[in-house]
Amino acid sequence: MNKEVKLLREDGLRLDGRRYDELRPIKIEAGVLNRADGSAYLEWGSNKVLAAIYGPRELHPRHMQNSMKAIVRCKYSMASFSVPDRKRPGPDRRSTEISKVIGEALESVIFTEQFPRTVVDVFIEVFQADAGTRVAGLTAASVALADAGVPMKALITACAAGKVEDTVVLDLGKLEDNAGQADLPMAIIPTTGEIVLMQMDGHLTPAEFRKARDMAVNACYQIYEMQKDALKRRYAAE
Ligand code: ADP
């Protein structure tokens, strides 16, 4: 968080030419893997993310089963080559945290009680990271779950907003994330407006928080259309 870097241009646009409330370009494709039960590939700016679903299937070892409901297990990982300096492979504190919050968000929409004793495995692989990978991963995983046919009450859509140079902006890029003042990743259930993930890094005043929240939620509705479109294209292709 460093205020010295100039992130907003004289012409009122951001360094990458976006307006304050403009998303990076997003592309979603459902059903890209043959071996997984469901999958989705998502590009969001320079982020490249793949989500794969296995299950619901019987959970082993059996002592880990829940006799009342399915367990949702999420594993978010970033490839060594996903960031400019090689990332040490394997789990770390950050990926453990992201896996936890994404898994909990997804569990809130899956009808887990319909599949006692089973597990639904959600794998999120980040091939290229450029800030906002948790919202990209969650958005992709939700499409992949629908592609797998896992019964869910709704899709989940995620997006972040934040603050750079005392200005609230949507969907921070890497430079904005590094040099900005706050980041607010959020996820909602678009059909109900319910918030299923919200984290905050940095500081926002209550008014800035409300503005950032509204910006992120509005963007989620745009992304929701892209998720539905990816699923429609997937099933039209069959
Ligand atoms: P998110 O990707 O959800 O925004 P963070 O705010 O923790 O999550 O990370 C912001 C960005 O910082 C990531 O998208 C990635 O580009 C970069 N980053 C995260 N971890 C590492 C790492 N170990 N090495 C280099 N860059 C990283």
mmCIF file with all atom_site columns, N, CA and C in Angstrom, residues 25-34 36 38-44 47-53 123 127 136-148 223-237:
data_model
loop_
_atom_site.group_PDB
_atom_site.id
_atom_site.type_symbol
_atom_site.label_atom_id
_atom_site.label_alt_id
_atom_site.label_comp_id
_atom_site.label_asym_id
_atom_site.label_entity_id
_atom_site.label_seq_id
_atom_site.pdbx_PDB_ins_code
_atom_site.Cartn_x
_atom_site.Cartn_y
_atom_site.Cartn_z
_atom_site.occupancy
_atom_site.B_iso_or_equiv
_atom_site.pdbx_formal_charge
_atom_site.auth_seq_id
_atom_site.auth_comp_id
_atom_site.auth_asym_id
_atom_site.auth_atom_id
_atom_site.pdbx_PDB_model_num
ATOM 1   N N  . PRO A 1 25  ? -11.680 -7.133  -19.048 1.00 0.00 ? 25  PRO A N  1
ATOM 2   C CA . PRO A 1 25  ? -12.429 -8.067  -19.909 1.00 0.00 ? 25  PRO A CA 1
ATOM 3   C C  . PRO A 1 25  ? -12.483 -9.467  -19.277 1.00 0.00 ? 25  PRO A C  1
ATOM 4   N N  . ILE A 1 26  ? -13.650 -10.110 -19.394 1.00 0.00 ? 26  ILE A N  1
ATOM 5   C CA . ILE A 1 26  ? -13.842 -11.449 -18.813 1.00 0.00 ? 26  ILE A CA 1
ATOM 6   C C  . ILE A 1 26  ? -14.333 -12.420 -19.881 1.00 0.00 ? 26  ILE A C  1
ATOM 7   N N  . LYS A 1 27  ? -13.737 -13.616 -19.885 1.00 0.00 ? 27  LYS A N  1
ATOM 8   C CA . LYS A 1 27  ? -14.185 -14.682 -20.796 1.00 0.00 ? 27  LYS A CA 1
ATOM 9   C C  . LYS A 1 27  ? -14.383 -15.937 -19.967 1.00 0.00 ? 27  LYS A C  1
ATOM 10  N N  . ILE A 1 28  ? -15.505 -16.607 -20.166 1.00 0.00 ? 28  ILE A N  1
ATOM 11  C CA . ILE A 1 28  ? -15.762 -17.846 -19.402 1.00 0.00 ? 28  ILE A CA 1
ATOM 12  C C  . ILE A 1 28  ? -16.146 -18.952 -20.374 1.00 0.00 ? 28  ILE A C  1
ATOM 13  N N  . GLU A 1 29  ? -15.566 -20.127 -20.167 1.00 0.00 ? 29  GLU A N  1
ATOM 14  C CA . GLU A 1 29  ? -15.959 -21.291 -20.969 1.00 0.00 ? 29  GLU A CA 1
ATOM 15  C C  . GLU A 1 29  ? -16.241 -22.448 -20.018 1.00 0.00 ? 29  GLU A C  1
ATOM 16  N N  . ALA A 1 30  ? -17.396 -23.074 -20.190 1.00 0.00 ? 30  ALA A N  1
ATOM 17  C CA . ALA A 1 30  ? -17.780 -24.194 -19.309 1.00 0.00 ? 30  ALA A CA 1
ATOM 18  C C  . ALA A 1 30  ? -17.479 -25.515 -19.994 1.00 0.00 ? 30  ALA A C  1
ATOM 19  N N  . GLY A 1 31  ? -17.164 -26.534 -19.190 1.00 0.00 ? 31  GLY A N  1
ATOM 20  C CA . GLY A 1 31  ? -16.999 -27.889 -19.730 1.00 0.00 ? 31  GLY A CA 1
ATOM 21  C C  . GLY A 1 31  ? -15.767 -28.046 -20.590 1.00 0.00 ? 31  GLY A C  1
ATOM 22  N N  . VAL A 1 32  ? -14.609 -27.666 -20.064 1.00 0.00 ? 32  VAL A N  1
ATOM 23  C CA . VAL A 1 32  ? -13.387 -27.719 -20.873 1.00 0.00 ? 32  VAL A CA 1
ATOM 24  C C  . VAL A 1 32  ? -12.545 -28.973 -20.602 1.00 0.00 ? 32  VAL A C  1
ATOM 25  N N  . LEU A 1 33  ? -12.900 -29.751 -19.582 1.00 0.00 ? 33  LEU A N  1
ATOM 26  C CA . LEU A 1 33  ? -12.130 -30.964 -19.258 1.00 0.00 ? 33  LEU A CA 1
ATOM 27  C C  . LEU A 1 33  ? -13.024 -32.190 -19.406 1.00 0.00 ? 33  LEU A C  1
ATOM 28  N N  . ASN A 1 34  ? -12.475 -33.263 -19.988 1.00 0.00 ? 34  ASN A N  1
ATOM 29  C CA . ASN A 1 34  ? -13.284 -34.460 -20.186 1.00 0.00 ? 34  ASN A CA 1
ATOM 30  C C  . ASN A 1 34  ? -13.326 -35.367 -18.958 1.00 0.00 ? 34  ASN A C  1
ATOM 31  N N  . ALA A 1 36  ? -13.012 -34.550 -15.609 1.00 0.00 ? 36  ALA A N  1
ATOM 32  C CA . ALA A 1 36  ? -13.687 -34.049 -14.402 1.00 0.00 ? 36  ALA A CA 1
ATOM 33  C C  . ALA A 1 36  ? -15.194 -34.114 -14.609 1.00 0.00 ? 36  ALA A C  1
ATOM 34  N N  . GLY A 1 38  ? -17.206 -31.724 -13.823 1.00 0.00 ? 38  GLY A N  1
ATOM 35  C CA . GLY A 1 38  ? -17.582 -30.390 -14.312 1.00 0.00 ? 38  GLY A CA 1
ATOM 36  C C  . GLY A 1 38  ? -16.350 -29.515 -14.326 1.00 0.00 ? 38  GLY A C  1
ATOM 37  N N  . SER A 1 39  ? -16.350 -28.506 -15.192 1.00 0.00 ? 39  SER A N  1
ATOM 38  C CA . SER A 1 39  ? -15.165 -27.648 -15.264 1.00 0.00 ? 39  SER A CA 1
ATOM 39  C C  . SER A 1 39  ? -15.510 -26.305 -15.889 1.00 0.00 ? 39  SER A C  1
ATOM 40  N N  . ALA A 1 40  ? -14.627 -25.347 -15.667 1.00 0.00 ? 40  ALA A N  1
ATOM 41  C CA . ALA A 1 40  ? -14.774 -24.040 -16.317 1.00 0.00 ? 40  ALA A CA 1
ATOM 42  C C  . ALA A 1 40  ? -13.411 -23.379 -16.398 1.00 0.00 ? 40  ALA A C  1
ATOM 43  N N  . TYR A 1 41  ? -13.190 -22.695 -17.508 1.00 0.00 ? 41  TYR A N  1
ATOM 44  C CA . TYR A 1 41  ? -11.954 -21.923 -17.691 1.00 0.00 ? 41  TYR A CA 1
ATOM 45  C C  . TYR A 1 41  ? -12.349 -20.460 -17.757 1.00 0.00 ? 41  TYR A C  1
ATOM 46  N N  . LEU A 1 42  ? -11.601 -19.632 -17.052 1.00 0.00 ? 42  LEU A N  1
ATOM 47  C CA . LEU A 1 42  ? -11.979 -18.228 -16.983 1.00 0.00 ? 42  LEU A CA 1
ATOM 48  C C  . LEU A 1 42  ? -10.749 -17.334 -17.159 1.00 0.00 ? 42  LEU A C  1
ATOM 49  N N  . GLU A 1 43  ? -10.894 -16.336 -18.010 1.00 0.00 ? 43  GLU A N  1
ATOM 50  C CA . GLU A 1 43  ? -9.862  -15.300 -18.127 1.00 0.00 ? 43  GLU A CA 1
ATOM 51  C C  . GLU A 1 43  ? -10.481 -13.997 -17.659 1.00 0.00 ? 43  GLU A C  1
ATOM 52  N N  . TRP A 1 44  ? -9.757  -13.305 -16.818 1.00 0.00 ? 44  TRP A N  1
ATOM 53  C CA . TRP A 1 44  ? -10.283 -12.056 -16.234 1.00 0.00 ? 44  TRP A CA 1
ATOM 54  C C  . TRP A 1 44  ? -9.116  -11.092 -16.250 1.00 0.00 ? 44  TRP A C  1
ATOM 55  N N  . ASN A 1 47  ? -5.650  -12.566 -15.547 1.00 0.00 ? 47  ASN A N  1
ATOM 56  C CA . ASN A 1 47  ? -5.811  -13.776 -14.734 1.00 0.00 ? 47  ASN A CA 1
ATOM 57  C C  . ASN A 1 47  ? -6.281  -14.928 -15.615 1.00 0.00 ? 47  ASN A C  1
ATOM 58  N N  . LYS A 1 48  ? -5.700  -16.099 -15.406 1.00 0.00 ? 48  LYS A N  1
ATOM 59  C CA . LYS A 1 48  ? -6.137  -17.297 -16.122 1.00 0.00 ? 48  LYS A CA 1
ATOM 60  C C  . LYS A 1 48  ? -6.355  -18.391 -15.089 1.00 0.00 ? 48  LYS A C  1
ATOM 61  N N  . VAL A 1 49  ? -7.583  -18.883 -15.015 1.00 0.00 ? 49  VAL A N  1
ATOM 62  C CA . VAL A 1 49  ? -7.982  -19.774 -13.926 1.00 0.00 ? 49  VAL A CA 1
ATOM 63  C C  . VAL A 1 49  ? -8.795  -20.941 -14.469 1.00 0.00 ? 49  VAL A C  1
ATOM 64  N N  . LEU A 1 50  ? -8.536  -22.123 -13.921 1.00 0.00 ? 50  LEU A N  1
ATOM 65  C CA . LEU A 1 50  ? -9.308  -23.304 -14.300 1.00 0.00 ? 50  LEU A CA 1
ATOM 66  C C  . LEU A 1 50  ? -9.942  -23.882 -13.035 1.00 0.00 ? 50  LEU A C  1
ATOM 67  N N  . ALA A 1 51  ? -11.221 -24.233 -13.130 1.00 0.00 ? 51  ALA A N  1
ATOM 68  C CA . ALA A 1 51  ? -11.885 -24.872 -11.991 1.00 0.00 ? 51  ALA A CA 1
ATOM 69  C C  . ALA A 1 51  ? -12.382 -26.239 -12.428 1.00 0.00 ? 51  ALA A C  1
ATOM 70  N N  . ALA A 1 52  ? -12.170 -27.245 -11.587 1.00 0.00 ? 52  ALA A N  1
ATOM 71  C CA . ALA A 1 52  ? -12.619 -28.610 -11.899 1.00 0.00 ? 52  ALA A CA 1
ATOM 72  C C  . ALA A 1 52  ? -13.353 -29.187 -10.693 1.00 0.00 ? 52  ALA A C  1
ATOM 73  N N  . ILE A 1 53  ? -14.420 -29.937 -10.993 1.00 0.00 ? 53  ILE A N  1
ATOM 74  C CA . ILE A 1 53  ? -15.240 -30.529 -9.933  1.00 0.00 ? 53  ILE A CA 1
ATOM 75  C C  . ILE A 1 53  ? -15.214 -32.046 -10.051 1.00 0.00 ? 53  ILE A C  1
ATOM 76  N N  . PHE A 1 123 ? -11.469 -28.008 -7.341  1.00 0.00 ? 123 PHE A N  1
ATOM 77  C CA . PHE A 1 123 ? -10.065 -27.635 -7.537  1.00 0.00 ? 123 PHE A CA 1
ATOM 78  C C  . PHE A 1 123 ? -10.000 -26.352 -8.344  1.00 0.00 ? 123 PHE A C  1
ATOM 79  N N  . PHE A 1 127 ? -3.273  -20.246 -13.288 1.00 0.00 ? 127 PHE A N  1
ATOM 80  C CA . PHE A 1 127 ? -2.112  -20.366 -14.176 1.00 0.00 ? 127 PHE A CA 1
ATOM 81  C C  . PHE A 1 127 ? -1.403  -19.029 -14.362 1.00 0.00 ? 127 PHE A C  1
ATOM 82  N N  . ALA A 1 136 ? -11.990 -14.475 -9.227  1.00 0.00 ? 136 ALA A N  1
ATOM 83  C CA . ALA A 1 136 ? -11.992 -15.185 -10.515 1.00 0.00 ? 136 ALA A CA 1
ATOM 84  C C  . ALA A 1 136 ? -12.208 -16.684 -10.268 1.00 0.00 ? 136 ALA A C  1
ATOM 85  N N  . GLY A 1 137 ? -11.498 -17.227 -9.276  1.00 0.00 ? 137 GLY A N  1
ATOM 86  C CA . GLY A 1 137 ? -11.596 -18.657 -8.971  1.00 0.00 ? 137 GLY A CA 1
ATOM 87  C C  . GLY A 1 137 ? -12.984 -19.048 -8.508  1.00 0.00 ? 137 GLY A C  1
ATOM 88  N N  . LEU A 1 138 ? -13.575 -18.220 -7.666  1.00 0.00 ? 138 LEU A N  1
ATOM 89  C CA . LEU A 1 138 ? -14.913 -18.524 -7.154  1.00 0.00 ? 138 LEU A CA 1
ATOM 90  C C  . LEU A 1 138 ? -15.962 -18.433 -8.272  1.00 0.00 ? 138 LEU A C  1
ATOM 91  N N  . THR A 1 139 ? -15.828 -17.448 -9.123  1.00 0.00 ? 139 THR A N  1
ATOM 92  C CA . THR A 1 139 ? -16.757 -17.286 -10.248 1.00 0.00 ? 139 THR A CA 1
ATOM 93  C C  . THR A 1 139 ? -16.662 -18.486 -11.191 1.00 0.00 ? 139 THR A C  1
ATOM 94  N N  . ALA A 1 140 ? -15.429 -18.954 -11.434 1.00 0.00 ? 140 ALA A N  1
ATOM 95  C CA . ALA A 1 140 ? -15.233 -20.119 -12.307 1.00 0.00 ? 140 ALA A CA 1
ATOM 96  C C  . ALA A 1 140 ? -15.760 -21.388 -11.638 1.00 0.00 ? 140 ALA A C  1
ATOM 97  N N  . ALA A 1 141 ? -15.490 -21.546 -10.337 1.00 0.00 ? 141 ALA A N  1
ATOM 98  C CA . ALA A 1 141 ? -15.905 -22.761 -9.626  1.00 0.00 ? 141 ALA A CA 1
ATOM 99  C C  . ALA A 1 141 ? -17.421 -22.903 -9.616  1.00 0.00 ? 141 ALA A C  1
ATOM 100 N N  . SER A 1 142 ? -18.110 -21.790 -9.517  1.00 0.00 ? 142 SER A N  1
ATOM 101 C CA . SER A 1 142 ? -19.564 -21.839 -9.501  1.00 0.00 ? 142 SER A CA 1
ATOM 102 C C  . SER A 1 142 ? -20.105 -22.337 -10.853 1.00 0.00 ? 142 SER A C  1
ATOM 103 N N  . VAL A 1 143 ? -19.493 -21.880 -11.937 1.00 0.00 ? 143 VAL A N  1
ATOM 104 C CA . VAL A 1 143 ? -19.889 -22.363 -13.268 1.00 0.00 ? 143 VAL A CA 1
ATOM 105 C C  . VAL A 1 143 ? -19.542 -23.848 -13.407 1.00 0.00 ? 143 VAL A C  1
ATOM 106 N N  . ALA A 1 144 ? -18.381 -24.245 -12.896 1.00 0.00 ? 144 ALA A N  1
ATOM 107 C CA . ALA A 1 144 ? -17.965 -25.641 -12.987 1.00 0.00 ? 144 ALA A CA 1
ATOM 108 C C  . ALA A 1 144 ? -18.909 -26.553 -12.207 1.00 0.00 ? 144 ALA A C  1
ATOM 109 N N  . LEU A 1 145 ? -19.388 -26.093 -11.065 1.00 0.00 ? 145 LEU A N  1
ATOM 110 C CA . LEU A 1 145 ? -20.350 -26.885 -10.269 1.00 0.00 ? 145 LEU A CA 1
ATOM 111 C C  . LEU A 1 145 ? -21.654 -27.067 -11.047 1.00 0.00 ? 145 LEU A C  1
ATOM 112 N N  . ALA A 1 146 ? -22.103 -26.003 -11.686 1.00 0.00 ? 146 ALA A N  1
ATOM 113 C CA . ALA A 1 146 ? -23.322 -26.106 -12.496 1.00 0.00 ? 146 ALA A CA 1
ATOM 114 C C  . ALA A 1 146 ? -23.078 -27.049 -13.675 1.00 0.00 ? 146 ALA A C  1
ATOM 115 N N  . ASP A 1 147 ? -21.898 -26.966 -14.264 1.00 0.00 ? 147 ASP A N  1
ATOM 116 C CA . ASP A 1 147 ? -21.546 -27.856 -15.384 1.00 0.00 ? 147 ASP A CA 1
ATOM 117 C C  . ASP A 1 147 ? -21.547 -29.318 -14.919 1.00 0.00 ? 147 ASP A C  1
ATOM 118 N N  . ALA A 1 148 ? -21.139 -29.548 -13.673 1.00 0.00 ? 148 ALA A N  1
ATOM 119 C CA . ALA A 1 148 ? -21.115 -30.910 -13.124 1.00 0.00 ? 148 ALA A CA 1
ATOM 120 C C  . ALA A 1 148 ? -22.522 -31.406 -12.786 1.00 0.00 ? 148 ALA A C  1
ATOM 121 N N  . ILE A 1 223 ? -21.350 -9.931  -14.465 1.00 0.00 ? 223 ILE A N  1
ATOM 122 C CA . ILE A 1 223 ? -20.585 -11.180 -14.587 1.00 0.00 ? 223 ILE A CA 1
ATOM 123 C C  . ILE A 1 223 ? -21.535 -12.390 -14.553 1.00 0.00 ? 223 ILE A C  1
ATOM 124 N N  . TYR A 1 224 ? -22.598 -12.256 -13.791 1.00 0.00 ? 224 TYR A N  1
ATOM 125 C CA . TYR A 1 224 ? -23.611 -13.323 -13.711 1.00 0.00 ? 224 TYR A CA 1
ATOM 126 C C  . TYR A 1 224 ? -24.159 -13.642 -15.108 1.00 0.00 ? 224 TYR A C  1
ATOM 127 N N  . GLU A 1 225 ? -24.389 -12.618 -15.908 1.00 0.00 ? 225 GLU A N  1
ATOM 128 C CA . GLU A 1 225 ? -24.885 -12.841 -17.275 1.00 0.00 ? 225 GLU A CA 1
ATOM 129 C C  . GLU A 1 225 ? -23.854 -13.645 -18.075 1.00 0.00 ? 225 GLU A C  1
ATOM 130 N N  . MET A 1 226 ? -22.574 -13.345 -17.868 1.00 0.00 ? 226 MET A N  1
ATOM 131 C CA . MET A 1 226 ? -21.512 -14.073 -18.591 1.00 0.00 ? 226 MET A CA 1
ATOM 132 C C  . MET A 1 226 ? -21.455 -15.529 -18.133 1.00 0.00 ? 226 MET A C  1
ATOM 133 N N  . GLN A 1 227 ? -21.680 -15.766 -16.848 1.00 0.00 ? 227 GLN A N  1
ATOM 134 C CA . GLN A 1 227 ? -21.689 -17.150 -16.341 1.00 0.00 ? 227 GLN A CA 1
ATOM 135 C C  . GLN A 1 227 ? -22.829 -17.942 -16.975 1.00 0.00 ? 227 GLN A C  1
ATOM 136 N N  . LYS A 1 228 ? -24.010 -17.328 -17.007 1.00 0.00 ? 228 LYS A N  1
ATOM 137 C CA . LYS A 1 228 ? -25.173 -18.024 -17.588 1.00 0.00 ? 228 LYS A CA 1
ATOM 138 C C  . LYS A 1 228 ? -24.944 -18.267 -19.068 1.00 0.00 ? 228 LYS A C  1
ATOM 139 N N  . ASP A 1 229 ? -24.343 -17.272 -19.728 1.00 0.00 ? 229 ASP A N  1
ATOM 140 C CA . ASP A 1 229 ? -24.072 -17.401 -21.153 1.00 0.00 ? 229 ASP A CA 1
ATOM 141 C C  . ASP A 1 229 ? -23.097 -18.567 -21.414 1.00 0.00 ? 229 ASP A C  1
ATOM 142 N N  . ALA A 1 230 ? -22.069 -18.704 -20.569 1.00 0.00 ? 230 ALA A N  1
ATOM 143 C CA . ALA A 1 230 ? -21.098 -19.799 -20.732 1.00 0.00 ? 230 ALA A CA 1
ATOM 144 C C  . ALA A 1 230 ? -21.812 -21.146 -20.605 1.00 0.00 ? 230 ALA A C  1
ATOM 145 N N  . LEU A 1 231 ? -22.741 -21.252 -19.653 1.00 0.00 ? 231 LEU A N  1
ATOM 146 C CA . LEU A 1 231 ? -23.465 -22.515 -19.456 1.00 0.00 ? 231 LEU A CA 1
ATOM 147 C C  . LEU A 1 231 ? -24.411 -22.788 -20.618 1.00 0.00 ? 231 LEU A C  1
ATOM 148 N N  . LYS A 1 232 ? -25.047 -21.735 -21.128 1.00 0.00 ? 232 LYS A N  1
ATOM 149 C CA . LYS A 1 232 ? -25.949 -21.922 -22.279 1.00 0.00 ? 232 LYS A CA 1
ATOM 150 C C  . LYS A 1 232 ? -25.160 -22.394 -23.491 1.00 0.00 ? 232 LYS A C  1
ATOM 151 N N  . ARG A 1 233 ? -23.980 -21.802 -23.725 1.00 0.00 ? 233 ARG A N  1
ATOM 152 C CA . ARG A 1 233 ? -23.152 -22.207 -24.867 1.00 0.00 ? 233 ARG A CA 1
ATOM 153 C C  . ARG A 1 233 ? -22.724 -23.653 -24.710 1.00 0.00 ? 233 ARG A C  1
ATOM 154 N N  . ARG A 1 234 ? -22.411 -24.041 -23.502 1.00 0.00 ? 234 ARG A N  1
ATOM 155 C CA . ARG A 1 234 ? -21.977 -25.411 -23.217 1.00 0.00 ? 234 ARG A CA 1
ATOM 156 C C  . ARG A 1 234 ? -23.084 -26.406 -23.597 1.00 0.00 ? 234 ARG A C  1
ATOM 157 N N  . TYR A 1 235 ? -24.315 -26.085 -23.207 1.00 0.00 ? 235 TYR A N  1
ATOM 158 C CA . TYR A 1 235 ? -25.391 -27.045 -23.464 1.00 0.00 ? 235 TYR A CA 1
ATOM 159 C C  . TYR A 1 235 ? -25.928 -26.943 -24.880 1.00 0.00 ? 235 TYR A C  1
ATOM 160 N N  . ALA A 1 236 ? -25.770 -25.796 -25.506 1.00 0.00 ? 236 ALA A N  1
ATOM 161 C CA . ALA A 1 236 ? -26.162 -25.665 -26.904 1.00 0.00 ? 236 ALA A CA 1
ATOM 162 C C  . ALA A 1 236 ? -25.228 -26.500 -27.785 1.00 0.00 ? 236 ALA A C  1
ATOM 163 N N  . ALA A 1 237 ? -23.994 -26.688 -27.311 1.00 0.00 ? 237 ALA A N  1
ATOM 164 C CA . ALA A 1 237 ? -22.989 -27.410 -28.110 1.00 0.00 ? 237 ALA A CA 1
ATOM 165 C C  . ALA A 1 237 ? -23.226 -28.916 -28.094 1.00 0.00 ? 237 ALA A C  1
#
